[in-house]
Coordinates of C-alpha atoms in Angstrom, one line a residue:
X1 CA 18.1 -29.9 -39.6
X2 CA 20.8 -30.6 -36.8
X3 CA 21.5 -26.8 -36.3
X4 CA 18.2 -25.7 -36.7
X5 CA 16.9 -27.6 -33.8
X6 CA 19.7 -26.7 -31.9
X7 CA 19.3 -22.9 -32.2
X8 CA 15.5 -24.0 -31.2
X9 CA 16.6 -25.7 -27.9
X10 CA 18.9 -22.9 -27.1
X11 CA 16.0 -20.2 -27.7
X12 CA 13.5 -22.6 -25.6
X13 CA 16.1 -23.0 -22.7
X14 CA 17.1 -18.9 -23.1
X15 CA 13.0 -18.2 -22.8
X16 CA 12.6 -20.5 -19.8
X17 CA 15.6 -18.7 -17.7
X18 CA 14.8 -15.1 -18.2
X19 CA 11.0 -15.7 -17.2
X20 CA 11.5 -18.1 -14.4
X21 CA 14.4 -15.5 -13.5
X22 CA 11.7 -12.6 -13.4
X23 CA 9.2 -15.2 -11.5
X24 CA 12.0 -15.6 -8.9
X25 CA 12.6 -11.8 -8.0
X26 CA 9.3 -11.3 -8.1
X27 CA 8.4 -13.9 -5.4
X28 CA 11.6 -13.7 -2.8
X29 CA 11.8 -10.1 -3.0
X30 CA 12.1 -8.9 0.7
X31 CA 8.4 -7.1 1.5
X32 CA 7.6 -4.4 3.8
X33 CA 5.0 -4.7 6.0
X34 CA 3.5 -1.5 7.7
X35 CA 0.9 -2.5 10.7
X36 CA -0.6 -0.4 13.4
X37 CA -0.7 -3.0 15.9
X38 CA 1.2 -5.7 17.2
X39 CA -1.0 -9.6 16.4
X40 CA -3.0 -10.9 19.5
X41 CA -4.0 -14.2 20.1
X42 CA -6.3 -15.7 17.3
X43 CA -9.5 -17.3 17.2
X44 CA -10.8 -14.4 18.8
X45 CA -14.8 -13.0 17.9
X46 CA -16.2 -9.6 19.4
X47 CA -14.1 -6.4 18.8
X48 CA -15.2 -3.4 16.8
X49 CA -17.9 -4.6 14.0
X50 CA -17.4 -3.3 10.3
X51 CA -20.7 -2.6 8.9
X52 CA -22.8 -0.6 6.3
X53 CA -23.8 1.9 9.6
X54 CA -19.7 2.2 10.5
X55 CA -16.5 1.9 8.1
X56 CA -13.5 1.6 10.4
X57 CA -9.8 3.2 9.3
X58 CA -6.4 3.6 10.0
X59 CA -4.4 6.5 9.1
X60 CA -0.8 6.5 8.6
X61 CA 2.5 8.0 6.5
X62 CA 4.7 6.2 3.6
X63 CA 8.1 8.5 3.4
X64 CA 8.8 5.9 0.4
X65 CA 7.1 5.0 -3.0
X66 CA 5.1 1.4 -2.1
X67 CA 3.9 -0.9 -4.3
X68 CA 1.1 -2.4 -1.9
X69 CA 0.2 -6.2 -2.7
X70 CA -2.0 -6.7 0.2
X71 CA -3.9 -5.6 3.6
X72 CA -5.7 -7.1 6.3
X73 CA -5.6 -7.4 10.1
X74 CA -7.0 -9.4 13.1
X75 CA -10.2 -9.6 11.7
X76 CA -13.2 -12.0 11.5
X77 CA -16.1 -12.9 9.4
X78 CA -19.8 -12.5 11.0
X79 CA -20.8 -16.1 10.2
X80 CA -24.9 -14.8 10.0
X81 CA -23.7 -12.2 7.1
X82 CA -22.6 -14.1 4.2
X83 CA -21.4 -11.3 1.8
X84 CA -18.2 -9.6 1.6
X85 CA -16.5 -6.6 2.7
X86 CA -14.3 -4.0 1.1
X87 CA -11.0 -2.5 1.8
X88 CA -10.2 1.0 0.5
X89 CA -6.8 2.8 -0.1
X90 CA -7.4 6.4 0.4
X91 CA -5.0 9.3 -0.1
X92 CA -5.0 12.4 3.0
X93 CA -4.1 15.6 2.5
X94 CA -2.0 14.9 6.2
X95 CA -1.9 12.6 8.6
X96 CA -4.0 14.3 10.6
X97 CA -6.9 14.6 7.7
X98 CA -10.1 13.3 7.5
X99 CA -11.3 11.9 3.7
X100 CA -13.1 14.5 2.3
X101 CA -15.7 12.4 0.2
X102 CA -19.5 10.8 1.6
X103 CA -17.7 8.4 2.3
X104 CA -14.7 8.6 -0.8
X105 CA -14.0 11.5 -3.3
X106 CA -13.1 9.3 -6.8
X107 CA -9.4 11.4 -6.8
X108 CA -9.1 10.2 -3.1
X109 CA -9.9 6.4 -3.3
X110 CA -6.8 4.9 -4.6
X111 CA -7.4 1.4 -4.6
X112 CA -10.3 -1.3 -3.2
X113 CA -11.6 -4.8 -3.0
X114 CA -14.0 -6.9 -1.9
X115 CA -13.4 -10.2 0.6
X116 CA -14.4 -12.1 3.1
X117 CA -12.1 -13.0 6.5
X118 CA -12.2 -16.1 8.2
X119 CA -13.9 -17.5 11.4
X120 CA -12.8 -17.4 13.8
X121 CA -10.3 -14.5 14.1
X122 CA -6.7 -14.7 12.6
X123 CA -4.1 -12.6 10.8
X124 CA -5.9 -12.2 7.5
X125 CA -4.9 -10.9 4.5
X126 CA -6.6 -10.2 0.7
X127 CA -4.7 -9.1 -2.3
X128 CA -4.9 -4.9 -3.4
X129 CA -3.1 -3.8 -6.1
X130 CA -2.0 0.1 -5.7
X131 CA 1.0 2.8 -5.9
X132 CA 1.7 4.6 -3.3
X133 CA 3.6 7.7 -3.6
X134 CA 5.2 9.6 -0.2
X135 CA 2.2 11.1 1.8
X136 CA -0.2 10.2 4.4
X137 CA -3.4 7.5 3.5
X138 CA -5.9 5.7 5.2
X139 CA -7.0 1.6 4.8
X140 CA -10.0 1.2 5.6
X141 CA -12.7 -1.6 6.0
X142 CA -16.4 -1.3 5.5
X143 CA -19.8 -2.6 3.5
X144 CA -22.5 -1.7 2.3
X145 CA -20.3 0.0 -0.7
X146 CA -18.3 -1.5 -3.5
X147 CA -21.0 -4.7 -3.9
X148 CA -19.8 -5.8 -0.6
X149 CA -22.4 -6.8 1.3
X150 CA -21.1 -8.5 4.7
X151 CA -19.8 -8.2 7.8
X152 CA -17.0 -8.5 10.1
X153 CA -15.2 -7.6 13.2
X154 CA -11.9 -6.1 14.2
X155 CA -10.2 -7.4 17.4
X156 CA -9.0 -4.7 19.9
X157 CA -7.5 -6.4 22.7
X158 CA -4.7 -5.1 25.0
X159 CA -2.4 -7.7 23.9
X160 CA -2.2 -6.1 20.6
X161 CA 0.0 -3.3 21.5
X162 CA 0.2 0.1 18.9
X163 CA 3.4 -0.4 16.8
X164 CA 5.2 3.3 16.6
X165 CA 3.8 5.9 15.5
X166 CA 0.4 5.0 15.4
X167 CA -1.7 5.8 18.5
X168 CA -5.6 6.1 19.6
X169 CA -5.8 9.0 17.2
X170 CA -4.7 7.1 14.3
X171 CA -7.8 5.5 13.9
X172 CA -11.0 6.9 12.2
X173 CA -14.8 5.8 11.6
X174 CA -17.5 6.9 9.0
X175 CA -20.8 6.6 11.1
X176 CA -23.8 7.8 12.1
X177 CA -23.1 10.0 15.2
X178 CA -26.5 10.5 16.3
X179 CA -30.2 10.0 15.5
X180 CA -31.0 12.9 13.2
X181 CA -27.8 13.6 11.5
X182 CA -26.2 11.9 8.4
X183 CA -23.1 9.9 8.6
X184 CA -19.7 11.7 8.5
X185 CA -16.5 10.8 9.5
X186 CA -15.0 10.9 13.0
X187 CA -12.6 9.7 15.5
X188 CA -13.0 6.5 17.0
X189 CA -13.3 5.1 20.7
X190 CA -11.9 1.6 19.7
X191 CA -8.4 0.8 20.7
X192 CA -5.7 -1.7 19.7
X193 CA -6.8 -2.6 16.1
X194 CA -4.8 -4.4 13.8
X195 CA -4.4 -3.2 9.9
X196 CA -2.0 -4.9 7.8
X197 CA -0.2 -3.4 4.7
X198 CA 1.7 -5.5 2.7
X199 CA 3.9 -4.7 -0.4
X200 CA 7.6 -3.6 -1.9
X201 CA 9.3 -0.8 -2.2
X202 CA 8.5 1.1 -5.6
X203 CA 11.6 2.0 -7.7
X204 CA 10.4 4.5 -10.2
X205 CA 12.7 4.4 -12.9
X206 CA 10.4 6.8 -15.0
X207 CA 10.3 9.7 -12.5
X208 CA 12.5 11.9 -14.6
X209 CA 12.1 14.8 -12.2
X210 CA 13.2 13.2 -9.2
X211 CA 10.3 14.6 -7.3
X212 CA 8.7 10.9 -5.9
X213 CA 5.4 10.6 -8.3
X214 CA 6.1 9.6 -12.5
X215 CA 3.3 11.9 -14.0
X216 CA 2.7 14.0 -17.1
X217 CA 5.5 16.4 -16.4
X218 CA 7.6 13.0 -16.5
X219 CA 6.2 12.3 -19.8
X220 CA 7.1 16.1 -20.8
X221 CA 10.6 15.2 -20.5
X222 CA 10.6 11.7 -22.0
X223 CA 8.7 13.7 -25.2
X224 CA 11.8 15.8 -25.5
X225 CA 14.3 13.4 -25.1
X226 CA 13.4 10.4 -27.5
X227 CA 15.6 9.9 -29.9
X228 CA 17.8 13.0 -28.8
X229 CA 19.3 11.5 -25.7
X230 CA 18.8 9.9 -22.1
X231 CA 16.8 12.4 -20.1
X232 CA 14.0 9.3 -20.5
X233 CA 15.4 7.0 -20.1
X234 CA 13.7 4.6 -18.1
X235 CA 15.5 1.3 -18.9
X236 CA 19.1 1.9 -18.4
X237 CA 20.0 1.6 -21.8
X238 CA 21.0 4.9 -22.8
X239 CA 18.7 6.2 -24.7
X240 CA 15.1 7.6 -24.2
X241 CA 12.7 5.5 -26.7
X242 CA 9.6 4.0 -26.9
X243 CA 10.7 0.8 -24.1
X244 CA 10.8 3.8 -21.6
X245 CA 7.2 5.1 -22.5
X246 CA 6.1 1.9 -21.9
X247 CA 7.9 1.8 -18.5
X248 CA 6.1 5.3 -17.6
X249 CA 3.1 4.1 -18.3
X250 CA 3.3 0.8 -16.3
X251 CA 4.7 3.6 -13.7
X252 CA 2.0 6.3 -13.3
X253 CA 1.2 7.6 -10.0
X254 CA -0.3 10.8 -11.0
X255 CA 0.7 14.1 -9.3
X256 CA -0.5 14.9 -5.8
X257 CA -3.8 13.6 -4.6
X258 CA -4.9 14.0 -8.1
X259 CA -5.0 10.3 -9.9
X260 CA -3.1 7.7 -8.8
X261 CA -2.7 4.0 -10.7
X262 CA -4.5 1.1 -8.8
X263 CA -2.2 -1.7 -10.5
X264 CA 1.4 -3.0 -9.4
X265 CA 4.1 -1.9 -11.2
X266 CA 5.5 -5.1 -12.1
X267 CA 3.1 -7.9 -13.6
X268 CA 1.6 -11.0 -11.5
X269 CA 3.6 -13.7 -12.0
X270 CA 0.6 -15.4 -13.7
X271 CA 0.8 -13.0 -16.4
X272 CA 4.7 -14.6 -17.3
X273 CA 3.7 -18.0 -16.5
X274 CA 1.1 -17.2 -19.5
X275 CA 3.9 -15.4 -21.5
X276 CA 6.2 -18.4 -21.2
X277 CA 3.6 -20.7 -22.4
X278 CA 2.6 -18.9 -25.2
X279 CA 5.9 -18.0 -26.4
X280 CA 7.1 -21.6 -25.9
X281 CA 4.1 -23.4 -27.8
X282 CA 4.7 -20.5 -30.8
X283 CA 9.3 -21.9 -30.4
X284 CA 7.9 -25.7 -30.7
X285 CA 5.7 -25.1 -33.6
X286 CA 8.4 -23.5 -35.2
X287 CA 11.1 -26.0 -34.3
X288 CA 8.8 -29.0 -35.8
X289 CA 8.2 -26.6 -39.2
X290 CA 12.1 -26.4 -39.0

């Protein structure tokens, strides 16, 4: 009875370091932020307004794989518009490139979701889950699309000064030009804004070919090495099995502009916080059956 509840102890105490471990690289892990502009001074209102007439965009370059875990800017909620408003992660062909879709292509759009900033203005951020492979995308805020239903503004002051190498030409607008002709998208006259991408840099142990993506080709070469040897091997263990498919798959960027995941290659912590409940409740059940 003695031993048994012993080995139980050990397996509960084993359990509750390796997941709180994994909680704490997950949480202190140094991020990367990518911004256009430096922050000006909150509580701010006026700016450039993000509406269902105008979507407002900033285009920029990753030259490493991201795992993005959030965006924003100095931004504001219009108090008389109670809905939301979206963010979109959307994949360029360069960094000069306009999207191609009316407003999105579905192989474009990367990632999106819906929230609403505060008032007055501040430094706001919402939670986005997507992969970003080297290339050049755009973030960019709207509504009227996506359920959201809102509005809000973008502060452009002069005190929040373009952080290398985005410039006046970095940013973009999908709007109605003129009366008489149908929305499209275009450069914009608004200066200064501030778009916040927040995440860590991707590691993909699954891209097999070393060419920065973890695709089909990648699963190709993890087909022809299981069980044979360590071509696929994603884990570090030596061997190419079925760990390292699940690793790939958790991976997947797609190839190109083609698809792209729109979840974080490592789990929310939530999702181990439930994991360590669960596998502690089935340990004590056992250890009382001992």
């Amino acid at each position: 009875m003695r031993n048994g509840s012993s080995y139980c102890a050990l397996f509960l105490v084993t359990l509750l370091v390796l997941c709180t471990g994994k909680l704490s690289s997950i949480c202190c892990a140094d991020s990367i932020v990518l911004e256009s502009a430096e922050m000006g001074s909150a509580g701010q209102v006026g700016g450039t307004a993000i509406q269902a007439s105008e979507y407002v965009g900033w285009r920029l370059t990753t030259s490493a794989p991201l795992t993005v875990e959030q965006v924003g800017g100095h931004m504001y909620a219009i108090p008389d518009q109670t809905g939301e408003v979206f963010a979109a992660l959307v994949r360029l062909a360069s960094l000069s490139s306009m999207p191609e879709g009316s407003p999105f292509t579905e192989s474009e759009l990367i990632a999106k979701a819906t929230f609403r900033p505060n008032f007055p203005s501040d430094d706001f951020l919402t939670p986005l889950s997507a992969t970003l492979i080297p290339g050049s995308y755009a973030l960019v805020f709207g509504t009227g699309l996506f359920d959201a239903t809102g509005g809000a503004g973008l502060i452009n002051g002069v005190d929040q000064a373009y952080i290398p190498p985005t410039s006046k030409s970095s940013y973009i607008s999908w709007r109605v030009p003129s009366s008489g002709s149908s929305a499209d998208w275009h450069p914009i006259q608004a200066e200064n804004m501030r778009f916040v991408i927040v995440g860590q840099e991707a590691s993909f142990t699954a891209d097999f070919e070393n060419d920065g993506d973890v695709d089909s080709n990648d699963l190709t070469i993890w087909q022809g090495a299981y069980g044979t040897n360590s071509s696929g091997d994603a884990n570090g263990d030596g061997d190419s099995d079925g760990r390292d498919f699940l690793a790939w798959q958790r991976q997947f960027t797609g190839s190109g502009g083609t698809a792209f995941s729109q979840t974080t290659i490592v789990p929310e912590p939530g999702s181990f916080v439930l994991l360590l409940g669960l596998a502690m409740a089935i340990a004590v059940r056992c250890c009382n059956n001992w």
